[in-house]
PDB file of C-alpha atoms in Angstrom:
ATOM      1  CA  UNK A1257      78.246 109.976  69.665  1.00 64.00           C
ATOM      2  CA  UNK A1258      77.597 112.769  70.555  1.00 66.00           C
ATOM      3  CA  UNK A1259      79.143 115.665  72.483  1.00 66.00           C
ATOM      4  CA  UNK A1260      77.441 115.438  76.068  1.00 72.00           C
ATOM      5  CA  UNK A1261      77.722 119.710  76.413  1.00 68.00           C
ATOM      6  CA  UNK A1262      77.104 120.412  72.519  1.00 73.00           C
ATOM      7  CA  UNK A1263      75.138 117.486  71.738  1.00 70.00           C
ATOM      8  CA  UNK A1264      76.753 117.956  68.273  1.00 70.00           C
ATOM      9  CA  UNK A1265      77.764 114.601  66.539  1.00 76.00           C
ATOM     10  CA  UNK A1266      81.147 113.520  66.954  1.00 73.00           C
ATOM     11  CA  UNK A1267      84.100 110.678  65.655  1.00 78.00           C
ATOM     12  CA  UNK A1268      86.326 110.183  68.428  1.00 82.00           C
ATOM     13  CA  UNK A1269      89.509 107.852  66.959  1.00 85.00           C
ATOM     14  CA  UNK A1270      89.792 104.984  69.855  1.00 88.00           C
ATOM     15  CA  UNK A1271      93.647 106.270  70.939  1.00 91.00           C
ATOM     16  CA  UNK A1272      91.905 109.600  72.460  1.00 91.00           C
ATOM     17  CA  UNK A1273      89.931 107.388  74.795  1.00 93.00           C
ATOM     18  CA  UNK A1274      90.883 107.519  78.230  1.00 95.00           C
ATOM     19  CA  UNK A1275      87.281 105.753  79.479  1.00 94.00           C
ATOM     20  CA  UNK A1276      84.388 104.933  78.714  1.00 94.00           C
ATOM     21  CA  UNK A1277      81.782 104.825  82.139  1.00 94.00           C
ATOM     22  CA  UNK A1278      77.971 103.522  82.335  1.00 93.00           C
ATOM     23  CA  UNK A1279      75.195 105.379  84.226  1.00 90.00           C
ATOM     24  CA  UNK A1280      72.350 103.108  83.959  1.00 84.00           C
ATOM     25  CA  UNK A1281      71.376 103.311  80.386  1.00 85.00           C
ATOM     26  CA  UNK A1282      73.978 106.428  79.763  1.00 89.00           C
ATOM     27  CA  UNK A1283      77.281 105.868  78.145  1.00 91.00           C
ATOM     28  CA  UNK A1284      80.478 108.396  78.353  1.00 92.00           C
ATOM     29  CA  UNK A1285      82.960 108.429  76.637  1.00 92.00           C
ATOM     30  CA  UNK A1286      85.721 110.556  77.991  1.00 92.00           C
ATOM     31  CA  UNK A1287      88.863 112.311  76.973  1.00 91.00           C
ATOM     32  CA  UNK A1288      91.149 114.794  77.796  1.00 90.00           C
ATOM     33  CA  UNK A1289      88.972 117.379  76.151  1.00 85.00           C
ATOM     34  CA  UNK A1290      85.568 116.417  76.764  1.00 86.00           C
ATOM     35  CA  UNK A1291      83.217 113.660  77.645  1.00 88.00           C
ATOM     36  CA  UNK A1292      81.251 112.045  75.324  1.00 89.00           C
ATOM     37  CA  UNK A1293      77.492 110.207  75.423  1.00 87.00           C
ATOM     38  CA  UNK A1294      77.872 107.014  73.408  1.00 87.00           C
ATOM     39  CA  UNK A1295      74.297 105.535  71.619  1.00 81.00           C
ATOM     40  CA  UNK A1296      75.737 101.868  71.941  1.00 84.00           C
ATOM     41  CA  UNK A1297      75.760  99.844  75.170  1.00 88.00           C
ATOM     42  CA  UNK A1298      79.192  99.492  77.141  1.00 87.00           C
ATOM     43  CA  UNK A1299      79.439  95.928  76.160  1.00 87.00           C
ATOM     44  CA  UNK A1300      79.022  96.797  72.550  1.00 88.00           C
ATOM     45  CA  UNK A1301      81.185  98.944  72.696  1.00 86.00           C
ATOM     46  CA  UNK A1302      83.482  96.654  74.900  1.00 87.00           C
ATOM     47  CA  UNK A1303      83.002  94.030  72.258  1.00 89.00           C
ATOM     48  CA  UNK A1304      84.465  96.201  69.327  1.00 88.00           C
ATOM     49  CA  UNK A1305      88.037  97.627  71.180  1.00 90.00           C
ATOM     50  CA  UNK A1306      91.517  96.078  71.342  1.00 90.00           C
ATOM     51  CA  UNK A1307      91.317  93.879  74.138  1.00 89.00           C
ATOM     52  CA  UNK A1308      94.929  94.817  74.695  1.00 90.00           C
ATOM     53  CA  UNK A1309      94.984  97.970  74.742  1.00 93.00           C
ATOM     54  CA  UNK A1310      91.436  98.179  77.003  1.00 94.00           C
ATOM     55  CA  UNK A1311      90.117  96.690  79.810  1.00 95.00           C
ATOM     56  CA  UNK A1312      86.614  96.415  81.805  1.00 94.00           C
ATOM     57  CA  UNK A1313      87.250  97.283  85.890  1.00 95.00           C
ATOM     58  CA  UNK A1314      84.236  96.747  86.302  1.00 94.00           C
ATOM     59  CA  UNK A1315      80.365  96.244  85.697  1.00 93.00           C
ATOM     60  CA  UNK A1316      80.479  99.710  84.550  1.00 94.00           C
ATOM     61  CA  UNK A1317      84.503 101.178  84.145  1.00 95.00           C
ATOM     62  CA  UNK A1318      86.407 100.323  81.063  1.00 95.00           C
ATOM     63  CA  UNK A1319      90.002 102.420  80.642  1.00 96.00           C
ATOM     64  CA  UNK A1320      93.026 102.533  78.569  1.00 95.00           C
ATOM     65  CA  UNK A1321      95.574 100.655  79.775  1.00 94.00           C
ATOM     66  CA  UNK A1322      97.963 103.092  78.490  1.00 94.00           C
ATOM     67  CA  UNK A1323      96.175 106.216  80.028  1.00 95.00           C
ATOM     68  CA  UNK A1324      97.086 104.966  83.495  1.00 95.00           C
ATOM     69  CA  UNK A1325      99.107 107.249  85.371  1.00 95.00           C
ATOM     70  CA  UNK A1326      98.666 105.447  89.318  1.00 94.00           C
ATOM     71  CA  UNK A1327      97.778 102.080  90.644  1.00 94.00           C
ATOM     72  CA  UNK A1328      97.191 102.468  94.186  1.00 94.00           C
ATOM     73  CA  UNK A1329      96.234  99.163  96.376  1.00 91.00           C
ATOM     74  CA  UNK A1330      93.556  98.774  98.753  1.00 89.00           C
ATOM     75  CA  UNK A1331      92.997  96.612 101.648  1.00 86.00           C
ATOM     76  CA  UNK A1332      90.046  95.505 100.799  1.00 86.00           C
ATOM     77  CA  UNK A1333      91.685  93.246  97.037  1.00 84.00           C
ATOM     78  CA  UNK A1334      91.158  96.663  94.805  1.00 91.00           C
ATOM     79  CA  UNK A1335      92.722  99.159  93.283  1.00 93.00           C
ATOM     80  CA  UNK A1336      92.428 102.531  92.561  1.00 95.00           C
ATOM     81  CA  UNK A1337      93.557 104.031  89.530  1.00 95.00           C
ATOM     82  CA  UNK A1338      94.682 107.900  88.826  1.00 95.00           C
ATOM     83  CA  UNK A1339      94.357 108.313  84.572  1.00 95.00           C
ATOM     84  CA  UNK A1340      95.615 110.843  82.679  1.00 93.00           C
ATOM     85  CA  UNK A1341      93.399 113.009  82.817  1.00 92.00           C
ATOM     86  CA  UNK A1342      92.824 112.811  86.801  1.00 92.00           C
ATOM     87  CA  UNK A1343      89.610 110.861  86.760  1.00 93.00           C
ATOM     88  CA  UNK A1344      89.808 108.130  89.959  1.00 95.00           C
ATOM     89  CA  UNK A1345      88.526 104.832  89.274  1.00 95.00           C
ATOM     90  CA  UNK A1346      88.510 101.548  90.892  1.00 94.00           C
ATOM     91  CA  UNK A1347      88.992  97.765  89.942  1.00 95.00           C
ATOM     92  CA  UNK A1348      86.414  95.970  92.107  1.00 93.00           C
ATOM     93  CA  UNK A1349      86.882  92.803  93.379  1.00 92.00           C
ATOM     94  CA  UNK A1350      85.299  90.782  90.780  1.00 93.00           C
ATOM     95  CA  UNK A1351      87.557  92.312  88.567  1.00 93.00           C
ATOM     96  CA  UNK A1352      90.890  92.337  90.584  1.00 93.00           C
ATOM     97  CA  UNK A1353      92.650  88.796  89.336  1.00 92.00           C
ATOM     98  CA  UNK A1354      91.779  90.304  85.764  1.00 92.00           C
ATOM     99  CA  UNK A1355      93.464  93.353  86.350  1.00 92.00           C
ATOM    100  CA  UNK A1356      96.272  91.514  88.268  1.00 92.00           C
ATOM    101  CA  UNK A1357      97.017  88.748  85.108  1.00 92.00           C
ATOM    102  CA  UNK A1358      96.350  92.058  82.948  1.00 91.00           C
ATOM    103  CA  UNK A1359      99.603  93.583  84.227  1.00 88.00           C
ATOM    104  CA  UNK A1360     101.316  91.073  86.176  1.00 86.00           C
ATOM    105  CA  UNK A1361     101.202  91.999  89.037  1.00 85.00           C
TER     106      UNK A1361
END
């Protein structure tokens, strides 16, 4: 992967990952310090991660389950998550029950 701002190659420990987000063909891996661009597609990255530590919450977002700071339910069968880096992401309706089952909500 490469750092987004400097384009420098980087080796990133899995424990540093907060979330992975796909924007079309661009996949960003976010940590507390920086954003990195992945060379693989989102589905390939998800396949190589531990399913007990990472959870897909929409078609384009995967989060580290230990990096959730706040879970806010909405009326439309969704959750809004605030992550430890301050980023807010939505658990879409398609992944709502998977999220609830994972956290026993």
